[in-house]
XYZ file of C-alpha atoms in Angstrom:
773
model
C -23.946 -22.329 17.403
C -27.413 -21.417 16.310
C -27.799 -19.742 12.960
C -29.617 -16.843 14.580
C -28.559 -14.620 17.417
C -30.751 -13.352 20.211
C -31.347 -9.645 19.745
C -32.042 -7.162 22.499
C -33.708 -3.806 21.770
C -30.902 -1.806 23.444
C -30.226 1.824 22.812
C -27.238 0.949 20.624
C -27.035 -1.042 17.398
C -26.295 -4.724 17.987
C -23.881 -4.782 15.049
C -21.919 -1.521 15.015
C -22.649 0.032 18.425
C -24.017 3.281 16.986
C -27.152 4.925 18.452
C -30.187 2.958 17.303
C -32.986 5.031 18.876
C -34.429 2.092 20.804
C -34.320 -0.373 17.893
C -32.085 -3.419 17.573
C -30.175 -1.944 14.617
C -29.393 1.558 13.452
C -30.036 0.761 9.768
C -31.050 -2.026 7.399
C -27.403 -2.489 6.365
C -26.375 -3.400 9.920
C -29.324 -5.749 10.207
C -28.332 -7.503 6.970
C -24.707 -7.783 8.102
C -25.810 -9.204 11.460
C -28.019 -11.797 9.750
C -25.217 -12.745 7.335
C -22.744 -13.307 10.161
C -25.242 -15.319 12.188
C -26.322 -17.322 9.136
C -22.749 -18.476 8.561
C -22.460 -19.651 12.147
C -19.898 -16.960 12.995
C -21.790 -15.332 15.839
C -18.668 -15.697 18.016
C -17.506 -12.496 16.340
C -19.699 -10.438 18.671
C -18.109 -12.016 21.746
C -14.560 -11.917 20.391
C -14.438 -8.308 19.270
C -13.189 -5.400 21.356
C -14.610 -2.105 20.133
C -11.954 0.605 19.997
C -13.392 3.708 21.662
C -11.620 5.946 19.167
C -12.371 3.904 16.044
C -14.897 4.758 13.430
C -18.224 2.995 13.651
C -18.310 -0.346 11.826
C -21.260 0.000 9.489
C -22.117 -1.261 6.009
C -21.772 1.457 3.418
C -23.346 1.970 0.058
C -20.203 3.493 -1.471
C -18.440 0.169 -2.070
C -15.671 -0.448 -4.560
C -17.345 -0.164 -7.957
C -14.750 -1.885 -10.178
C -12.437 -4.120 -8.112
C -11.160 -5.970 -11.202
C -9.307 -2.766 -12.145
C -6.919 -3.442 -9.252
C -6.384 -7.151 -10.007
C -2.799 -8.175 -10.804
C -2.365 -10.990 -13.334
C 0.499 -13.235 -12.199
C 2.031 -16.347 -13.707
C 0.076 -19.562 -14.326
C -3.286 -17.784 -14.401
C -2.992 -16.612 -10.804
C -4.830 -13.399 -9.922
C -4.018 -11.219 -6.939
C -6.019 -8.351 -5.431
C -4.600 -6.120 -2.703
C -6.807 -3.407 -1.212
C -7.197 -1.262 1.872
C -9.726 -2.427 4.457
C -11.691 0.202 6.364
C -13.534 -0.644 9.601
C -11.034 -3.030 11.245
C -11.159 -2.659 15.024
C -9.514 -5.722 16.599
C -8.390 -9.296 16.030
C -11.996 -10.491 15.916
C -12.472 -8.555 12.670
C -9.512 -10.406 11.162
C -10.933 -13.719 12.380
C -14.363 -12.960 10.933
C -13.133 -11.897 7.484
C -10.649 -14.761 7.114
C -13.268 -17.269 8.321
C -15.711 -16.079 5.656
C -13.071 -16.065 2.924
C -11.927 -19.595 3.814
C -15.386 -20.802 2.777
C -15.319 -19.105 -0.609
C -14.927 -21.645 -3.433
C -12.081 -20.892 -5.805
C -10.221 -18.548 -3.446
C -6.682 -19.791 -2.756
C -5.627 -17.094 -0.289
C -7.437 -14.525 1.814
C -5.195 -12.808 4.362
C -5.855 -9.670 6.413
C -3.003 -7.568 7.796
C -4.271 -5.911 10.970
C -1.217 -3.665 11.228
C -1.398 -2.009 7.807
C -5.157 -2.626 7.331
C -4.605 -4.333 3.994
C -6.223 -7.448 2.550
C -4.669 -9.795 -0.022
C -6.765 -12.164 -2.154
C -5.396 -14.744 -4.619
C -7.287 -17.073 -6.931
C -7.014 -18.868 -10.245
C -9.550 -17.828 -12.815
C -11.087 -14.737 -14.316
C -10.287 -11.310 -12.813
C -14.043 -10.644 -12.659
C -14.260 -13.055 -9.699
C -12.979 -10.114 -7.654
C -16.534 -8.749 -7.641
C -17.844 -11.795 -5.749
C -15.063 -11.757 -3.152
C -15.309 -8.017 -2.547
C -19.083 -8.078 -2.155
C -18.754 -10.931 0.336
C -16.532 -8.790 2.555
C -18.633 -5.650 2.144
C -21.710 -7.619 3.229
C -20.056 -8.000 6.640
C -19.950 -4.236 7.117
C -16.398 -3.453 6.002
C -15.385 -1.130 3.209
C -12.756 -2.006 0.620
C -10.926 0.791 -1.141
C -7.586 1.392 -2.862
C -4.593 1.494 -0.532
C -3.865 5.101 -1.469
C -7.378 6.149 -0.434
C -7.042 4.298 2.860
C -3.844 6.177 3.652
C -5.792 9.445 3.654
C -7.962 8.191 6.552
C -5.309 6.048 8.264
C -4.980 8.196 11.375
C -8.438 9.700 11.603
C -8.869 8.368 15.142
C -5.594 9.960 16.200
C -6.536 13.294 14.655
C -9.917 13.172 16.409
C -8.206 12.681 19.767
C -5.754 15.503 19.077
C -8.591 17.862 18.146
C -10.489 16.942 21.302
C -7.334 17.484 23.365
C -6.738 20.884 21.742
C -10.295 22.033 22.432
C -10.126 20.827 26.038
C -6.712 22.432 26.519
C -7.854 25.793 25.167
C -10.921 25.784 27.404
C -8.976 24.545 30.456
C -6.416 27.350 30.247
C -9.048 30.071 29.917
C -11.376 28.629 32.552
C -8.437 28.236 34.920
C -7.549 31.947 34.474
C -11.081 32.902 35.500
C -10.968 30.484 38.414
C -7.720 32.011 39.651
C -9.366 35.432 39.499
C -12.366 34.064 41.398
C -10.167 32.484 44.099
C -8.233 35.719 44.483
C -11.496 37.649 44.664
C -12.714 35.571 47.605
C -9.944 37.015 49.784
C -10.553 40.491 48.319
C -14.286 40.412 49.081
C -15.458 39.975 45.478
C -19.119 40.810 45.109
C -21.732 38.132 44.296
C -22.524 39.694 40.912
C -18.904 39.662 39.772
C -18.419 36.077 41.012
C -21.586 34.969 39.190
C -20.352 36.645 36.012
C -17.026 34.746 36.252
C -18.894 31.471 36.786
C -21.143 32.079 33.776
C -18.148 32.913 31.583
C -16.520 29.679 32.783
C -19.696 27.758 31.932
C -19.849 29.369 28.497
C -16.310 28.154 27.755
C -16.306 24.806 29.566
C -19.673 23.249 28.688
C -19.329 23.271 24.850
C -15.727 22.060 25.193
C -16.833 19.228 27.498
C -19.620 18.178 25.109
C -17.118 17.986 22.235
C -14.074 16.564 24.024
C -15.822 13.899 26.081
C -17.100 12.054 22.992
C -14.270 9.471 22.780
C -14.904 8.462 26.407
C -18.689 8.687 26.212
C -18.902 6.497 23.087
C -16.692 3.860 24.670
C -18.694 3.915 27.914
C -22.007 3.626 26.058
C -20.773 0.661 24.025
C -19.484 -1.102 27.118
C -22.745 -0.621 29.020
C -24.807 -1.740 26.026
C -22.951 -5.060 26.091
C -23.527 -5.550 29.811
C -20.014 -4.654 30.987
C -18.050 -1.677 32.247
C -14.682 -0.182 31.408
C -12.553 2.644 32.718
C -14.372 5.181 30.513
C -17.613 4.698 32.470
C -16.416 6.409 35.710
C -14.577 9.032 33.645
C -17.752 9.968 31.773
C -19.894 9.917 34.893
C -17.391 11.952 36.880
C -16.934 14.665 34.271
C -20.645 14.986 33.446
C -21.708 15.018 37.089
C -19.090 17.644 37.940
C -20.231 19.838 35.047
C -23.921 19.364 35.971
C -23.345 20.231 39.631
C -21.317 23.282 38.632
C -24.108 24.484 36.345
C -26.686 24.015 39.139
C -24.444 25.880 41.587
C -24.039 28.710 39.079
C -27.786 28.961 38.427
C -28.430 29.145 42.175
C -25.754 31.810 42.610
C -23.657 29.690 44.970
C -20.070 30.526 45.879
C -18.336 27.473 44.316
C -18.408 25.996 40.801
C -16.146 23.277 39.415
C -16.027 23.862 35.666
C -12.243 24.116 35.953
C -12.117 20.653 37.557
C -14.193 19.019 34.837
C -12.397 20.509 31.838
C -8.907 20.163 33.368
C -9.577 16.508 34.164
C -10.743 15.957 30.600
C -7.646 17.677 29.251
C -5.290 15.479 31.298
C -7.195 12.340 30.315
C -6.994 13.241 26.640
C -3.240 13.803 26.958
C -2.926 10.266 28.299
C -5.241 8.885 25.598
C -3.276 10.611 22.821
C 0.029 9.297 24.212
C -1.438 5.819 24.478
C -2.768 6.010 20.900
C 0.622 7.146 19.617
C 2.431 4.417 21.529
C 0.058 1.698 20.348
C 0.525 2.903 16.777
C 4.278 2.322 16.941
C 4.041 -1.150 15.407
C 1.826 0.126 12.583
C 4.170 3.044 11.944
C 7.125 0.673 11.781
C 5.286 -1.622 9.390
C 4.283 1.257 7.128
C 7.845 2.583 7.267
C 9.120 -0.792 6.114
C 6.509 -0.934 3.355
C 7.654 2.512 2.203
C 11.125 1.067 1.610
C 9.864 -1.055 -1.268
C 11.214 0.025 -4.632
C 8.329 0.850 -6.957
C 10.277 0.111 -10.159
C 13.492 -1.767 -10.848
C 15.856 -2.241 -13.784
C 15.748 -5.770 -15.182
C 18.767 -7.051 -17.143
C 17.735 -9.253 -20.093
C 19.605 -10.693 -23.090
C 18.138 -7.957 -25.276
C 19.097 -5.176 -22.868
C 17.525 -3.568 -19.829
C 13.970 -2.500 -19.073
C 12.130 -0.942 -16.154
C 9.451 -3.087 -14.521
C 7.372 -2.910 -11.361
C 8.881 -4.596 -8.321
C 5.790 -6.835 -8.263
C 6.715 -8.222 -11.715
C 10.247 -9.383 -10.893
C 10.578 -13.079 -11.828
C 12.513 -15.436 -9.564
C 16.156 -15.777 -10.627
C 16.138 -12.473 -12.536
C 19.184 -10.211 -12.738
C 18.699 -6.649 -11.472
C 20.765 -3.540 -12.026
C 20.774 -1.370 -8.887
C 22.232 2.092 -9.497
C 23.606 4.544 -6.967
C 20.852 5.970 -4.781
C 18.337 3.253 -5.719
C 16.743 0.747 -3.385
C 17.102 -2.973 -3.999
C 13.762 -4.261 -5.250
C 14.056 -7.887 -4.075
C 16.177 -10.183 -1.944
C 19.188 -11.530 -3.790
C 22.936 -12.087 -4.065
C 25.412 -9.642 -5.591
C 26.861 -11.091 -8.809
C 29.113 -8.218 -9.824
C 30.057 -4.769 -8.645
C 31.260 -3.381 -5.349
C 29.780 -0.739 -3.108
C 28.088 0.025 0.163
C 24.492 -0.540 1.215
C 22.486 1.324 3.836
C 20.478 -1.469 5.473
C 19.808 0.274 8.796
C 16.016 0.252 8.533
C 15.956 -3.381 7.431
C 18.649 -5.075 9.542
C 18.953 -2.618 12.435
C 22.678 -2.083 11.797
C 23.740 1.546 11.462
C 27.074 0.820 9.774
C 27.037 0.604 5.987
C 27.206 -2.951 4.626
C 29.998 -3.753 2.166
C 28.498 -5.226 -1.000
C 30.772 -7.560 -2.950
C 30.046 -10.568 -5.187
C 28.439 -13.347 -3.154
C 27.021 -11.044 -0.454
C 23.305 -11.389 0.263
C 21.248 -8.194 -0.042
C 17.665 -7.505 0.966
C 14.760 -5.626 -0.536
C 14.576 -2.080 0.775
C 18.318 -1.553 1.269
C 19.755 1.609 -0.304
C 22.759 1.460 -2.629
C 25.273 4.133 -1.602
C 28.031 3.201 -4.051
C 28.580 2.026 -7.604
C 26.018 0.090 -9.604
C 25.456 -3.538 -8.561
C 24.147 -6.559 -10.411
C 21.949 -8.616 -8.106
C 20.636 -12.117 -8.780
C 17.120 -12.370 -7.309
C 16.436 -15.100 -4.745
C 13.085 -13.915 -3.327
C 10.402 -11.477 -4.468
C 7.174 -9.952 -3.194
C 5.791 -11.528 -0.044
C 8.807 -13.861 0.269
C 11.311 -11.035 0.921
C 12.789 -10.140 4.287
C 10.939 -6.824 4.123
C 7.535 -8.489 3.747
C 8.394 -11.007 6.470
C 9.319 -8.153 8.818
C 5.907 -6.585 8.285
C 4.183 -9.911 9.024
C 6.226 -10.365 12.218
C 5.321 -6.848 13.365
C 1.665 -7.698 12.757
C 1.999 -10.723 15.036
C 3.633 -8.540 17.683
C 0.745 -6.060 17.601
C -2.075 -8.596 17.924
C -0.820 -10.775 20.791
C -1.269 -9.975 24.475
C 0.802 -10.947 27.501
C -0.176 -12.493 30.811
C 0.418 -9.230 32.673
C -1.806 -7.343 30.254
C -4.599 -9.826 30.836
C -4.056 -9.489 34.586
C -4.268 -5.681 34.441
C -7.402 -5.838 32.297
C -9.044 -8.256 34.704
C -8.188 -6.077 37.674
C -9.630 -3.038 35.879
C -12.765 -4.974 34.881
C -13.536 -5.970 38.479
C -12.204 -2.723 39.849
C -14.657 -0.503 37.986
C -17.829 -1.890 39.655
C -16.069 -1.524 43.009
C -15.459 2.141 42.178
C -19.148 2.681 41.436
C -20.183 0.948 44.660
C -17.690 3.036 46.648
C -18.967 6.285 45.127
C -22.609 5.289 45.693
C -21.895 4.238 49.287
C -20.101 7.514 49.936
C -23.114 9.455 48.671
C -25.535 7.450 50.801
C -23.433 7.836 53.938
C -22.968 11.589 53.519
C -26.572 12.291 52.564
C -28.521 9.919 54.823
C -26.228 9.325 57.794
C -24.331 12.603 58.005
C -27.352 14.616 56.836
C -25.369 16.913 54.527
C -26.892 18.748 51.604
C -27.514 16.968 48.319
C -24.867 19.074 46.556
C -22.248 18.273 49.208
C -22.979 14.537 49.119
C -22.805 14.471 45.324
C -19.534 16.435 45.312
C -17.883 13.997 47.720
C -19.159 11.032 45.698
C -17.862 12.583 42.478
C -14.469 13.132 44.128
C -14.364 9.423 45.027
C -15.404 8.534 41.479
C -12.606 10.626 39.978
C -9.882 9.697 42.454
C -10.475 5.964 41.921
C -10.517 6.049 38.126
C -8.384 3.049 37.027
C -6.550 4.900 34.253
C -3.121 4.414 35.821
C -3.866 0.743 36.469
C -4.883 0.064 32.878
C -1.892 1.983 31.501
C 0.547 0.219 33.845
C 1.326 -2.768 31.603
C 0.478 -1.823 27.972
C 2.609 1.313 28.156
C 5.678 -0.726 29.114
C 5.052 -3.413 26.515
C 4.543 -0.960 23.681
C 7.630 1.075 24.615
C 9.763 -2.060 25.031
C 8.548 -3.488 21.719
C 9.351 -0.217 19.957
C 12.800 -0.058 21.579
C 13.583 -3.593 20.393
C 12.311 -2.852 16.897
C 14.676 0.096 16.621
C 17.643 -2.227 17.185
C 16.328 -4.839 14.749
C 14.537 -7.280 17.074
C 10.927 -8.143 16.249
C 8.862 -9.363 19.196
C 6.245 -11.825 17.927
C 4.727 -12.664 21.300
C 3.977 -10.122 24.017
C 4.284 -12.871 26.635
C 7.919 -13.309 25.620
C 8.897 -10.285 27.736
C 7.613 -11.918 30.925
C 9.099 -15.311 30.058
C 12.466 -13.821 29.092
C 12.721 -12.056 32.438
C 13.033 -15.383 34.300
C 15.414 -17.152 31.899
C 18.408 -18.789 33.623
C 19.848 -20.879 30.757
C 20.497 -20.333 27.037
C 20.981 -23.087 24.450
C 22.495 -22.307 21.045
C 22.576 -24.096 17.755
C 26.052 -23.812 16.268
C 26.108 -23.629 12.494
C 24.454 -20.484 11.203
C 23.562 -19.249 14.668
C 26.905 -18.894 16.428
C 29.042 -19.237 13.309
C 29.185 -18.175 9.682
C 30.433 -20.920 7.339
C 32.404 -20.332 4.128
C 33.322 -22.929 1.489
C 37.015 -23.805 1.205
C 38.790 -24.887 -1.947
C 39.194 -28.632 -2.118
C 39.513 -31.727 -4.233
C 36.327 -31.282 -6.276
C 35.622 -30.347 -9.883
C 33.609 -27.438 -11.234
C 30.911 -29.896 -12.282
C 30.777 -31.286 -8.730
C 30.422 -27.769 -7.325
C 27.685 -26.806 -9.819
C 25.624 -29.925 -9.126
C 26.013 -29.574 -5.359
C 25.145 -25.863 -5.547
C 22.003 -26.647 -7.559
C 20.926 -28.952 -4.731
C 22.024 -26.615 -1.927
C 20.110 -23.634 -3.334
C 16.884 -25.380 -2.340
C 17.761 -25.371 1.372
C 18.031 -22.681 4.021
C 20.639 -24.540 6.078
C 23.735 -22.347 6.694
C 26.152 -24.816 5.063
C 23.827 -25.173 2.075
C 23.580 -21.396 1.757
C 27.372 -21.086 1.847
C 27.700 -23.770 -0.826
C 25.039 -22.147 -3.049
C 26.696 -18.732 -2.664
C 29.921 -20.175 -4.105
C 28.109 -20.826 -7.389
C 25.111 -18.441 -7.508
C 24.448 -18.611 -11.254
C 23.319 -22.255 -11.152
C 19.498 -22.721 -11.201
C 18.040 -24.819 -8.358
C 16.819 -28.365 -8.873
C 13.070 -28.797 -8.901
C 12.688 -32.384 -7.602
C 14.423 -31.681 -4.307
C 13.477 -33.140 -0.936
C 14.929 -32.011 2.395
C 15.140 -34.521 5.228
C 15.085 -32.707 8.556
C 18.362 -32.990 10.436
C 20.005 -35.092 7.706
C 20.384 -33.503 4.264
C 18.991 -33.122 0.743
C 17.949 -35.752 -1.772
C 17.351 -35.401 -5.532
C 17.904 -37.467 -8.714
C 19.475 -40.410 -6.944
C 21.878 -38.024 -5.265
C 22.311 -36.995 -1.668
C 23.930 -33.973 -0.050
C 24.403 -33.950 3.690
C 26.239 -35.719 6.490
C 28.388 -38.821 6.106
C 25.762 -40.971 7.822
C 22.957 -39.649 5.615
C 24.963 -40.281 2.447
C 26.134 -43.697 3.669
C 29.782 -42.747 3.152
C 32.819 -43.711 5.202
C 35.900 -41.557 4.625
C 39.393 -41.997 6.048
C 39.671 -38.259 6.688
C 38.425 -37.254 10.177
C 35.738 -34.580 10.341
C 37.662 -31.771 11.993
C 35.649 -29.059 10.262
C 32.105 -28.567 9.112
C 31.446 -30.524 5.927
C 28.879 -31.641 3.382
C 29.150 -34.865 1.421
C 27.832 -35.193 -2.129
C 26.932 -38.788 -2.981
C 25.777 -39.706 -6.508
C 25.294 -42.990 -8.250
C 28.204 -43.823 -10.592
C 30.265 -41.033 -9.002
C 32.742 -41.149 -6.149
C 31.686 -39.214 -3.031
C 32.789 -35.588 -2.921
C 33.627 -33.739 0.299
C 33.001 -29.994 0.676
C 34.748 -28.540 3.690
C 33.846 -25.248 5.348
C 35.657 -22.853 7.622
C 33.549 -21.435 10.407
C 34.057 -18.065 12.028
C 32.144 -16.696 14.983
C 29.424 -14.229 14.175
C 30.066 -10.570 15.074
C 29.307 -9.879 18.720
C 29.350 -13.557 19.742
C 32.102 -13.215 22.378
C 30.607 -10.036 23.842
C 27.157 -11.634 23.955
C 28.474 -14.744 25.752
C 30.362 -12.565 28.239
C 27.194 -10.549 28.957
C 25.156 -13.710 29.533
C 27.833 -15.189 31.768
C 27.864 -11.959 33.810
C 24.130 -12.511 34.423
C 24.861 -16.027 35.785
C 23.309 -17.800 32.793
C 24.035 -21.474 32.122
C 25.173 -21.825 28.500
C 24.796 -24.844 26.203
C 25.526 -25.744 22.566
C 23.480 -28.415 20.782
C 24.632 -29.119 17.232
C 24.096 -31.727 14.582
C 27.697 -31.257 13.448
C 30.620 -33.572 14.188
C 32.312 -33.395 17.589
C 35.508 -31.757 16.295
C 33.958 -28.525 14.937
C 31.577 -28.286 17.886
C 34.365 -28.652 20.442
C 36.430 -26.008 18.641
C 33.649 -23.392 18.708
C 32.729 -24.246 22.309
C 36.371 -23.752 23.354
C 36.535 -20.376 21.586
C 33.461 -19.210 23.495
C 34.399 -20.830 26.794
C 31.247 -23.009 26.879
C 31.871 -26.301 28.656
C 28.479 -27.964 28.183
C 27.935 -28.978 24.572
C 26.732 -31.957 22.566
C 27.559 -32.898 18.968
C 25.899 -35.180 16.401
C 22.504 -34.192 17.776
C 19.427 -35.080 15.797
C 16.249 -33.025 16.347
C 14.916 -35.656 18.754
C 18.193 -35.572 20.707
C 18.082 -31.786 21.078
C 14.469 -31.969 22.156
C 15.237 -34.634 24.759
C 18.083 -32.523 26.179
C 15.839 -29.468 26.520
C 13.134 -31.517 28.225
C 15.740 -32.974 30.555
C 16.989 -29.498 31.518
C 13.449 -28.196 32.024
C 12.640 -31.190 34.231
C 15.692 -30.238 36.308
C 14.201 -26.780 36.880
C 15.958 -24.783 34.165
C 14.134 -22.025 32.285
C 15.592 -22.109 28.797
C 15.982 -19.694 25.909
C 16.668 -21.568 22.655
C 18.450 -19.704 19.860
C 18.425 -21.565 16.552
C 17.958 -21.081 12.836
C 17.615 -24.452 11.135
C 14.804 -26.743 10.087
C 16.069 -29.269 12.653
C 15.760 -26.655 15.421
C 11.974 -26.445 15.081
C 11.091 -28.943 17.854
C 13.584 -27.307 20.236
C 12.248 -23.817 19.560
C 8.743 -25.041 20.325
C 9.801 -26.901 23.493
C 11.923 -24.163 25.077
C 10.425 -21.607 27.467
C 11.381 -18.847 25.022
C 12.806 -19.100 21.505
C 14.673 -16.737 19.207
C 15.877 -16.980 15.611
C 18.002 -14.817 13.332
C 16.198 -13.311 10.385
C 17.941 -15.605 7.892
C 16.526 -18.675 9.648
C 14.308 -21.278 8.028
C 10.620 -20.418 7.768
C 9.631 -22.971 10.408
C 12.166 -21.504 12.843
C 10.850 -17.981 12.358
C 7.287 -19.230 12.730
C 7.989 -20.975 16.036
C 10.298 -18.309 17.486
C 9.029 -15.726 19.953
C 11.644 -13.223 18.780
C 13.367 -12.687 15.442
C 16.511 -10.556 15.406
C 17.904 -8.947 12.257
C 21.451 -8.310 11.124
C 24.572 -10.445 11.385
C 25.454 -9.606 14.991
C 24.505 -11.713 18.022
C 24.417 -8.656 20.299
C 20.569 -8.544 20.207
C 20.425 -11.754 22.300
C 21.923 -9.968 25.307
C 19.969 -6.811 24.499
C 16.505 -8.341 24.543
C 17.255 -10.266 27.735
C 18.210 -6.985 29.422
C 15.152 -5.161 28.054
C 12.861 -7.993 29.214
C 14.133 -7.915 32.792
C 13.935 -4.133 32.916
C 10.424 -4.150 31.419
C 9.043 -6.614 33.942
C 10.581 -4.646 36.795
C 8.915 -1.468 35.511
C 5.598 -3.333 35.033
C 5.623 -4.358 38.697
C 6.516 -0.813 39.718
C 3.633 0.594 37.685
C 1.138 -1.817 39.226
C 2.440 -0.921 42.699
C 2.220 2.815 41.954
C -1.352 2.519 40.693
C -2.556 0.444 43.647
C -0.706 2.490 46.302
C -2.134 5.686 44.831
C -5.664 4.405 45.299
C -5.013 3.001 48.775
C -3.697 6.406 49.857
C -6.208 8.784 48.277
C -9.506 6.868 48.484
C -9.920 7.204 52.292
C -9.112 10.928 52.043
C -11.710 11.369 49.286
C -14.340 9.421 51.249
C -13.783 11.756 54.221
C -14.564 14.698 51.936
C -11.115 16.253 52.177
C -10.548 16.293 48.406
C -12.553 18.459 46.036
C -13.306 17.364 42.458
C -10.568 19.729 41.245
C -7.909 18.116 43.458
C -9.240 14.656 42.546
C -8.855 15.434 38.851
C -5.281 16.610 39.339
C -4.369 13.612 41.510
C -5.885 11.042 39.130
C -4.313 12.581 36.034
C -0.975 12.910 37.797
C -0.981 9.202 38.639
C -1.536 8.329 34.976
C 1.267 10.642 33.856
C 3.523 9.183 36.556
C 2.923 5.658 35.247
C 3.614 6.745 31.653
C 6.769 8.608 32.708
C 8.005 5.573 34.638
C 7.333 3.387 31.602
C 9.614 5.533 29.443
C 12.512 4.446 31.660
C 12.512 1.304 29.541
C 13.215 3.394 26.443
C 15.889 5.452 28.208
C 17.857 2.504 29.577
C 17.332 0.388 26.456
């Protein structure tokens, strides 16, 4: 791409979209930002971005962050971290632009933008004063960095602006409608021309200022779209409302019998109701993320040899011992070492029932201690906790779009020019062919413009997706990909991993020494495999080994020792593998066998029964021995299963089933499940899964229960059914009303009511997903 971008002297600024009074840019700051972006070869930003009609204008500001080093956190090993609020984010293109610029900064190890919470995290090694250079680099692009607390004060400014506009329009609509009712009644009672004119002028006095104020969100969006050579649904809305108000004013000045101020302001009021609802619905993911962030404990009690001390949750070292009193939130992920009580984990895991906390039980940051004091050994802190991962997954859910959304947007994009052509053709036919008056021709054309507004069409799909995503989040399922809803709706087969997904393993007592257990636990603590986690939980006080290597689908290797399957350890034992096991093989030591009992996860039988009732084909693919796999398959009534499966074997089976016409959902949690999760039509992982599994999965469900698997399949099928209904409602509405409007049988007032009613009908139908979910 060229280092410079072609500039057009449009009416709006080429960088921020604000009025530029005929120039290319509204100010020198925007011009500098534009040149900086083009000079770095990142001009794609202007084609990627989607300007939010309700967002604040993106414009460089002079009131930048004066002393960013004051907010720098000094971590271990000379690592510096800076976390600030980011003002001016409008869409995913902003994230792409900022992260692209930061990736070119020398010395910066990490530069990540969270679109959901509008936060930016920078990490580097060196002097804290380097923060100045990084911050100025971002501010040069036109964004404003400020403390997170200051950002919170302006977090919902767009929403408040819409609510204010809706309130003004609502107040004016009610009062103008009262005068209109009096005028309509006066027509039958032979109201005099002077009285009717007075009512019209009072209506104009109330409606026109309200229209000027309330139409701004739509007018700004329409102006930005037109300045970039495209149209959107706000263009016909703005034209329709302004033309109706202008015609009404002309009719009032001429002393005519009819004026349509009530139509214009009522239409605007209904549209703003829909826009406010849409804004609230689209903010559900951000609200959930901020709610999760609010669960973080600000300060925790650290247990040290010299006693206890209070530290910030950001300063908790790995492996530390925390004291969590009654009524306090756990400050990091960990394992209970001592104490017994109950934990409220509903907002973290989605389970309403209190969790029993006993030694060996895993606990998560953000959970609330309802019982006696607990001592918790930390296993993950900061950005590595379940809480932080949940926020990142919600961010992914907010920024991805589904196939149906793209389809609806495309239809609306091509539909809007058709609307303009239809309205123009209607005007020409009525004025030139039917020889009606100019006012009559314009009124009919405006009615067509209003009746064909694609609001319902554009709301048809996003409303369902946002409501479905919010419904799943409330039960602990995080939807990472919006397309997963459509793909889930056509699933006809489900494949499960066994260990850790269908079952929960627990270490049994056996013929091994305490030293064997400690060494094996020190190796196992470096893995996220379910058997390794169960082994590490049996001896939580042992520190993990540092020179550990995990071989996918086989086991762990460290210090001339191996922990894994018999084949991986090169061990032949006379005892048959009837249960899940891990073998510890060390030089100069006899092999040690750790045996595990496996119990089905809560809700497994009910989930399988629900899937079988929906005629799903069920499979189990496990790397375990045939005995344990056959036992679990028999308990669940699954007849198609395979044992001793390596990652390549699982992948080959999935590809074989897909070639046979199956549409597969893969549910797995291990490192060896990564290829299968990527190859399946849809993939899901529990929240305790390995990082690669969570990265590849389309859905991540929280808690210990498997009930969410059946739940999100039901929600997906219901959502897609409602999506199709919404599209049908929107298209049938237009097919029915457009011919009537073209014939001049619908006034602008009736057109406004009909168009707004169709949008409300689509939104109301979309909430069926929430009701039945």
